[in-house]
């Protein structure tokens, strides 16, 4: 059983790092370039579509692997009655926040790109992507504390 837990933990950490990194990259590199008009709508739409797919897969994998890890490492008492448990609950809340922010932000971006606009949709989505980047960094930080 320890081998399964180790594999699940490794998958969880890998997807967490890659998801957070991709959110930070989009928030700090792609959206600012789009806001400045350095990207065209068609290639940006392709990037956003790939990002959304990756984000959705990562969100699902993290939900499943995180659920497994929480279920094998915590009881209801330790989850709701210890500092480590509170950190896990905080991670779940941040997971919901990050998932929602990425979906709404990328939706705003795609809606504008479908109209062949780039700058205005990027300006509209930028604060949400920034908030998503903060949530992603917070998730990684809490995860690091829990290791």
JSON list of C-alpha atoms in Angstrom, two decimals:
[
{"chain": "A", "resi": 1, "resn": "UNK", "atom": "CA", "xyz": [0.00, 0.00, 0.00]},
{"chain": "A", "resi": 2, "resn": "UNK", "atom": "CA", "xyz": [2.90, 2.38, 0.65]},
{"chain": "A", "resi": 3, "resn": "UNK", "atom": "CA", "xyz": [3.90, 2.15, -3.03]},
{"chain": "A", "resi": 4, "resn": "UNK", "atom": "CA", "xyz": [0.44, 3.30, -4.12]},
{"chain": "A", "resi": 5, "resn": "UNK", "atom": "CA", "xyz": [0.52, 6.20, -1.68]},
{"chain": "A", "resi": 6, "resn": "UNK", "atom": "CA", "xyz": [3.99, 7.20, -2.89]},
{"chain": "A", "resi": 7, "resn": "UNK", "atom": "CA", "xyz": [2.87, 7.10, -6.53]},
{"chain": "A", "resi": 8, "resn": "UNK", "atom": "CA", "xyz": [-0.28, 9.11, -5.78]},
{"chain": "A", "resi": 9, "resn": "UNK", "atom": "CA", "xyz": [1.79, 11.66, -3.85]},
{"chain": "A", "resi": 10, "resn": "UNK", "atom": "CA", "xyz": [4.28, 11.97, -6.73]},
{"chain": "A", "resi": 11, "resn": "UNK", "atom": "CA", "xyz": [1.49, 12.44, -9.29]},
{"chain": "A", "resi": 12, "resn": "UNK", "atom": "CA", "xyz": [-0.18, 15.00, -7.02]},
{"chain": "A", "resi": 13, "resn": "UNK", "atom": "CA", "xyz": [3.02, 17.01, -6.60]},
{"chain": "A", "resi": 14, "resn": "UNK", "atom": "CA", "xyz": [3.87, 16.85, -10.30]},
{"chain": "A", "resi": 15, "resn": "UNK", "atom": "CA", "xyz": [0.46, 18.10, -11.41]},
{"chain": "A", "resi": 16, "resn": "UNK", "atom": "CA", "xyz": [0.36, 20.75, -8.68]},
{"chain": "A", "resi": 17, "resn": "UNK", "atom": "CA", "xyz": [3.68, 22.19, -9.78]},
{"chain": "A", "resi": 18, "resn": "UNK", "atom": "CA", "xyz": [2.88, 22.07, -13.47]},
{"chain": "A", "resi": 19, "resn": "UNK", "atom": "CA", "xyz": [-0.61, 23.56, -13.01]},
{"chain": "A", "resi": 20, "resn": "UNK", "atom": "CA", "xyz": [0.63, 26.36, -10.78]},
{"chain": "A", "resi": 21, "resn": "UNK", "atom": "CA", "xyz": [3.51, 27.03, -13.15]},
{"chain": "A", "resi": 22, "resn": "UNK", "atom": "CA", "xyz": [1.24, 27.21, -16.16]},
{"chain": "A", "resi": 23, "resn": "UNK", "atom": "CA", "xyz": [-1.11, 29.62, -14.38]},
{"chain": "A", "resi": 24, "resn": "UNK", "atom": "CA", "xyz": [1.83, 31.82, -13.40]},
{"chain": "A", "resi": 25, "resn": "UNK", "atom": "CA", "xyz": [3.17, 31.73, -16.97]},
{"chain": "A", "resi": 26, "resn": "UNK", "atom": "CA", "xyz": [-0.17, 32.73, -18.48]},
{"chain": "A", "resi": 27, "resn": "UNK", "atom": "CA", "xyz": [-0.70, 35.46, -15.86]},
{"chain": "A", "resi": 28, "resn": "UNK", "atom": "CA", "xyz": [2.80, 36.94, -16.10]},
{"chain": "A", "resi": 29, "resn": "UNK", "atom": "CA", "xyz": [3.83, 36.31, -19.72]},
{"chain": "A", "resi": 30, "resn": "UNK", "atom": "CA", "xyz": [0.93, 35.53, -22.05]},
{"chain": "A", "resi": 31, "resn": "UNK", "atom": "CA", "xyz": [-1.73, 37.95, -20.79]},
{"chain": "A", "resi": 32, "resn": "UNK", "atom": "CA", "xyz": [0.65, 40.96, -20.58]},
{"chain": "A", "resi": 33, "resn": "UNK", "atom": "CA", "xyz": [1.85, 40.26, -24.13]},
{"chain": "A", "resi": 34, "resn": "UNK", "atom": "CA", "xyz": [-1.76, 40.08, -25.31]},
{"chain": "A", "resi": 35, "resn": "UNK", "atom": "CA", "xyz": [-2.62, 43.26, -23.42]},
{"chain": "A", "resi": 36, "resn": "UNK", "atom": "CA", "xyz": [0.18, 45.05, -25.28]},
{"chain": "A", "resi": 37, "resn": "UNK", "atom": "CA", "xyz": [-1.06, 43.71, -28.62]},
{"chain": "A", "resi": 38, "resn": "UNK", "atom": "CA", "xyz": [2.00, 41.53, -29.22]},
{"chain": "A", "resi": 39, "resn": "UNK", "atom": "CA", "xyz": [-0.12, 38.42, -29.88]},
{"chain": "A", "resi": 40, "resn": "UNK", "atom": "CA", "xyz": [-2.67, 37.75, -32.61]},
{"chain": "A", "resi": 41, "resn": "UNK", "atom": "CA", "xyz": [-6.11, 36.38, -31.81]},
{"chain": "A", "resi": 42, "resn": "UNK", "atom": "CA", "xyz": [-5.80, 33.05, -33.65]},
{"chain": "A", "resi": 43, "resn": "UNK", "atom": "CA", "xyz": [-2.57, 31.76, -32.08]},
{"chain": "A", "resi": 44, "resn": "UNK", "atom": "CA", "xyz": [-3.61, 33.16, -28.69]},
{"chain": "A", "resi": 45, "resn": "UNK", "atom": "CA", "xyz": [-6.89, 31.28, -28.96]},
{"chain": "A", "resi": 46, "resn": "UNK", "atom": "CA", "xyz": [-4.93, 28.06, -29.54]},
{"chain": "A", "resi": 47, "resn": "UNK", "atom": "CA", "xyz": [-2.75, 28.74, -26.50]},
{"chain": "A", "resi": 48, "resn": "UNK", "atom": "CA", "xyz": [-5.76, 29.50, -24.31]},
{"chain": "A", "resi": 49, "resn": "UNK", "atom": "CA", "xyz": [-7.55, 26.35, -25.49]},
{"chain": "A", "resi": 50, "resn": "UNK", "atom": "CA", "xyz": [-4.52, 24.21, -24.63]},
{"chain": "A", "resi": 51, "resn": "UNK", "atom": "CA", "xyz": [-4.16, 25.96, -21.30]},
{"chain": "A", "resi": 52, "resn": "UNK", "atom": "CA", "xyz": [-7.84, 25.39, -20.44]},
{"chain": "A", "resi": 53, "resn": "UNK", "atom": "CA", "xyz": [-7.58, 21.71, -21.30]},
{"chain": "A", "resi": 54, "resn": "UNK", "atom": "CA", "xyz": [-4.41, 21.33, -19.23]},
{"chain": "A", "resi": 55, "resn": "UNK", "atom": "CA", "xyz": [-5.98, 23.25, -16.35]},
{"chain": "A", "resi": 56, "resn": "UNK", "atom": "CA", "xyz": [-9.12, 21.12, -16.34]},
{"chain": "A", "resi": 57, "resn": "UNK", "atom": "CA", "xyz": [-7.15, 17.87, -16.43]},
{"chain": "A", "resi": 58, "resn": "UNK", "atom": "CA", "xyz": [-4.86, 19.10, -13.67]},
{"chain": "A", "resi": 59, "resn": "UNK", "atom": "CA", "xyz": [-7.76, 20.24, -11.55]},
{"chain": "A", "resi": 60, "resn": "UNK", "atom": "CA", "xyz": [-9.40, 16.83, -11.84]},
{"chain": "A", "resi": 61, "resn": "UNK", "atom": "CA", "xyz": [-6.17, 14.92, -11.16]},
{"chain": "A", "resi": 62, "resn": "UNK", "atom": "CA", "xyz": [-5.47, 17.09, -8.10]},
{"chain": "A", "resi": 63, "resn": "UNK", "atom": "CA", "xyz": [-9.00, 16.59, -6.82]},
{"chain": "A", "resi": 64, "resn": "UNK", "atom": "CA", "xyz": [-8.70, 12.82, -7.12]},
{"chain": "A", "resi": 65, "resn": "UNK", "atom": "CA", "xyz": [-5.17, 12.45, -5.82]},
{"chain": "A", "resi": 66, "resn": "UNK", "atom": "CA", "xyz": [-5.70, 15.03, -3.08]},
{"chain": "A", "resi": 67, "resn": "UNK", "atom": "CA", "xyz": [-8.86, 13.23, -2.01]},
{"chain": "A", "resi": 68, "resn": "UNK", "atom": "CA", "xyz": [-6.93, 9.98, -1.81]},
{"chain": "A", "resi": 69, "resn": "UNK", "atom": "CA", "xyz": [-4.11, 11.56, 0.18]},
{"chain": "A", "resi": 70, "resn": "UNK", "atom": "CA", "xyz": [-6.48, 13.29, 2.59]},
{"chain": "A", "resi": 71, "resn": "UNK", "atom": "CA", "xyz": [-8.51, 10.12, 3.01]},
{"chain": "A", "resi": 72, "resn": "UNK", "atom": "CA", "xyz": [-5.47, 8.01, 3.86]},
{"chain": "A", "resi": 73, "resn": "UNK", "atom": "CA", "xyz": [-3.64, 10.56, 6.02]},
{"chain": "A", "resi": 74, "resn": "UNK", "atom": "CA", "xyz": [-6.43, 12.21, 7.99]},
{"chain": "A", "resi": 75, "resn": "UNK", "atom": "CA", "xyz": [-9.52, 11.34, 9.95]},
{"chain": "A", "resi": 76, "resn": "UNK", "atom": "CA", "xyz": [-12.44, 13.73, 10.30]},
{"chain": "A", "resi": 77, "resn": "UNK", "atom": "CA", "xyz": [-11.10, 14.68, 13.74]},
{"chain": "A", "resi": 78, "resn": "UNK", "atom": "CA", "xyz": [-7.56, 15.46, 12.54]},
{"chain": "A", "resi": 79, "resn": "UNK", "atom": "CA", "xyz": [-8.81, 17.21, 9.42]},
{"chain": "A", "resi": 80, "resn": "UNK", "atom": "CA", "xyz": [-11.05, 19.55, 11.39]},
{"chain": "A", "resi": 81, "resn": "UNK", "atom": "CA", "xyz": [-9.10, 19.68, 14.64]},
{"chain": "A", "resi": 82, "resn": "UNK", "atom": "CA", "xyz": [-5.42, 20.17, 13.87]},
{"chain": "A", "resi": 83, "resn": "UNK", "atom": "CA", "xyz": [-3.23, 22.76, 12.22]},
{"chain": "A", "resi": 84, "resn": "UNK", "atom": "CA", "xyz": [-2.27, 20.36, 9.43]},
{"chain": "A", "resi": 85, "resn": "UNK", "atom": "CA", "xyz": [-5.93, 19.53, 8.91]},
{"chain": "A", "resi": 86, "resn": "UNK", "atom": "CA", "xyz": [-6.82, 23.20, 8.66]},
{"chain": "A", "resi": 87, "resn": "UNK", "atom": "CA", "xyz": [-4.09, 23.64, 6.07]},
{"chain": "A", "resi": 88, "resn": "UNK", "atom": "CA", "xyz": [-5.56, 20.77, 4.02]},
{"chain": "A", "resi": 89, "resn": "UNK", "atom": "CA", "xyz": [-9.01, 22.38, 4.23]},
{"chain": "A", "resi": 90, "resn": "UNK", "atom": "CA", "xyz": [-7.45, 25.71, 3.17]},
{"chain": "A", "resi": 91, "resn": "UNK", "atom": "CA", "xyz": [-5.91, 23.92, 0.17]},
{"chain": "A", "resi": 92, "resn": "UNK", "atom": "CA", "xyz": [-9.31, 22.55, -0.84]},
{"chain": "A", "resi": 93, "resn": "UNK", "atom": "CA", "xyz": [-10.81, 26.04, -0.65]},
{"chain": "A", "resi": 94, "resn": "UNK", "atom": "CA", "xyz": [-7.92, 27.46, -2.69]},
{"chain": "A", "resi": 95, "resn": "UNK", "atom": "CA", "xyz": [-8.32, 24.63, -5.20]},
{"chain": "A", "resi": 96, "resn": "UNK", "atom": "CA", "xyz": [-11.94, 25.70, -5.76]},
{"chain": "A", "resi": 97, "resn": "UNK", "atom": "CA", "xyz": [-10.90, 29.35, -6.00]},
{"chain": "A", "resi": 98, "resn": "UNK", "atom": "CA", "xyz": [-8.09, 28.62, -8.46]},
{"chain": "A", "resi": 99, "resn": "UNK", "atom": "CA", "xyz": [-10.26, 26.40, -10.62]},
{"chain": "A", "resi": 100, "resn": "UNK", "atom": "CA", "xyz": [-13.01, 29.02, -10.75]},
{"chain": "A", "resi": 101, "resn": "UNK", "atom": "CA", "xyz": [-10.67, 31.91, -11.44]},
{"chain": "A", "resi": 102, "resn": "UNK", "atom": "CA", "xyz": [-8.94, 30.09, -14.30]},
{"chain": "A", "resi": 103, "resn": "UNK", "atom": "CA", "xyz": [-12.27, 29.14, -15.86]},
{"chain": "A", "resi": 104, "resn": "UNK", "atom": "CA", "xyz": [-13.73, 32.64, -15.64]},
{"chain": "A", "resi": 105, "resn": "UNK", "atom": "CA", "xyz": [-10.53, 34.39, -16.74]},
{"chain": "A", "resi": 106, "resn": "UNK", "atom": "CA", "xyz": [-9.94, 32.12, -19.71]},
{"chain": "A", "resi": 107, "resn": "UNK", "atom": "CA", "xyz": [-13.62, 32.39, -20.62]},
{"chain": "A", "resi": 108, "resn": "UNK", "atom": "CA", "xyz": [-13.37, 36.17, -20.73]},
{"chain": "A", "resi": 109, "resn": "UNK", "atom": "CA", "xyz": [-10.30, 35.92, -22.88]},
{"chain": "A", "resi": 110, "resn": "UNK", "atom": "CA", "xyz": [-11.85, 33.42, -25.30]},
{"chain": "A", "resi": 111, "resn": "UNK", "atom": "CA", "xyz": [-15.06, 35.43, -25.65]},
{"chain": "A", "resi": 112, "resn": "UNK", "atom": "CA", "xyz": [-13.08, 38.42, -26.88]},
{"chain": "A", "resi": 113, "resn": "UNK", "atom": "CA", "xyz": [-10.79, 36.36, -29.07]},
{"chain": "A", "resi": 114, "resn": "UNK", "atom": "CA", "xyz": [-13.82, 34.92, -30.84]},
{"chain": "A", "resi": 115, "resn": "UNK", "atom": "CA", "xyz": [-14.61, 38.51, -31.85]},
{"chain": "A", "resi": 116, "resn": "UNK", "atom": "CA", "xyz": [-11.00, 38.87, -33.13]},
{"chain": "A", "resi": 117, "resn": "UNK", "atom": "CA", "xyz": [-10.13, 41.26, -30.31]},
{"chain": "A", "resi": 118, "resn": "UNK", "atom": "CA", "xyz": [-7.03, 40.78, -28.16]},
{"chain": "A", "resi": 119, "resn": "UNK", "atom": "CA", "xyz": [-6.15, 43.81, -26.04]},
{"chain": "A", "resi": 120, "resn": "UNK", "atom": "CA", "xyz": [-9.49, 44.47, -24.37]},
{"chain": "A", "resi": 121, "resn": "UNK", "atom": "CA", "xyz": [-10.21, 40.81, -23.45]},
{"chain": "A", "resi": 122, "resn": "UNK", "atom": "CA", "xyz": [-6.67, 40.53, -22.07]},
{"chain": "A", "resi": 123, "resn": "UNK", "atom": "CA", "xyz": [-7.21, 43.66, -19.96]},
{"chain": "A", "resi": 124, "resn": "UNK", "atom": "CA", "xyz": [-10.49, 42.23, -18.71]},
{"chain": "A", "resi": 125, "resn": "UNK", "atom": "CA", "xyz": [-8.98, 38.85, -17.84]},
{"chain": "A", "resi": 126, "resn": "UNK", "atom": "CA", "xyz": [-5.71, 40.16, -16.35]},
{"chain": "A", "resi": 127, "resn": "UNK", "atom": "CA", "xyz": [-6.95, 40.80, -12.78]},
{"chain": "A", "resi": 128, "resn": "UNK", "atom": "CA", "xyz": [-8.52, 37.35, -12.64]},
{"chain": "A", "resi": 129, "resn": "UNK", "atom": "CA", "xyz": [-5.36, 35.69, -13.91]},
{"chain": "A", "resi": 130, "resn": "UNK", "atom": "CA", "xyz": [-3.36, 37.66, -11.34]},
{"chain": "A", "resi": 131, "resn": "UNK", "atom": "CA", "xyz": [-5.67, 36.45, -8.58]},
{"chain": "A", "resi": 132, "resn": "UNK", "atom": "CA", "xyz": [-5.32, 32.91, -9.95]},
{"chain": "A", "resi": 133, "resn": "UNK", "atom": "CA", "xyz": [-1.54, 33.24, -9.84]},
{"chain": "A", "resi": 134, "resn": "UNK", "atom": "CA", "xyz": [-1.72, 34.34, -6.20]},
{"chain": "A", "resi": 135, "resn": "UNK", "atom": "CA", "xyz": [-3.98, 31.38, -5.39]},
{"chain": "A", "resi": 136, "resn": "UNK", "atom": "CA", "xyz": [-1.61, 29.01, -7.18]},
{"chain": "A", "resi": 137, "resn": "UNK", "atom": "CA", "xyz": [1.38, 30.37, -5.26]},
{"chain": "A", "resi": 138, "resn": "UNK", "atom": "CA", "xyz": [-0.55, 30.06, -2.00]},
{"chain": "A", "resi": 139, "resn": "UNK", "atom": "CA", "xyz": [-1.42, 26.45, -2.81]},
{"chain": "A", "resi": 140, "resn": "UNK", "atom": "CA", "xyz": [2.21, 25.61, -3.47]},
{"chain": "A", "resi": 141, "resn": "UNK", "atom": "CA", "xyz": [3.28, 27.36, -0.29]},
{"chain": "A", "resi": 142, "resn": "UNK", "atom": "CA", "xyz": [0.79, 25.47, 1.86]},
{"chain": "A", "resi": 143, "resn": "UNK", "atom": "CA", "xyz": [1.74, 22.25, 0.11]},
{"chain": "A", "resi": 144, "resn": "UNK", "atom": "CA", "xyz": [5.35, 22.92, 0.94]},
{"chain": "A", "resi": 145, "resn": "UNK", "atom": "CA", "xyz": [4.48, 23.44, 4.60]},
{"chain": "A", "resi": 146, "resn": "UNK", "atom": "CA", "xyz": [2.61, 20.13, 4.65]},
{"chain": "A", "resi": 147, "resn": "UNK", "atom": "CA", "xyz": [5.56, 18.19, 3.22]}
]
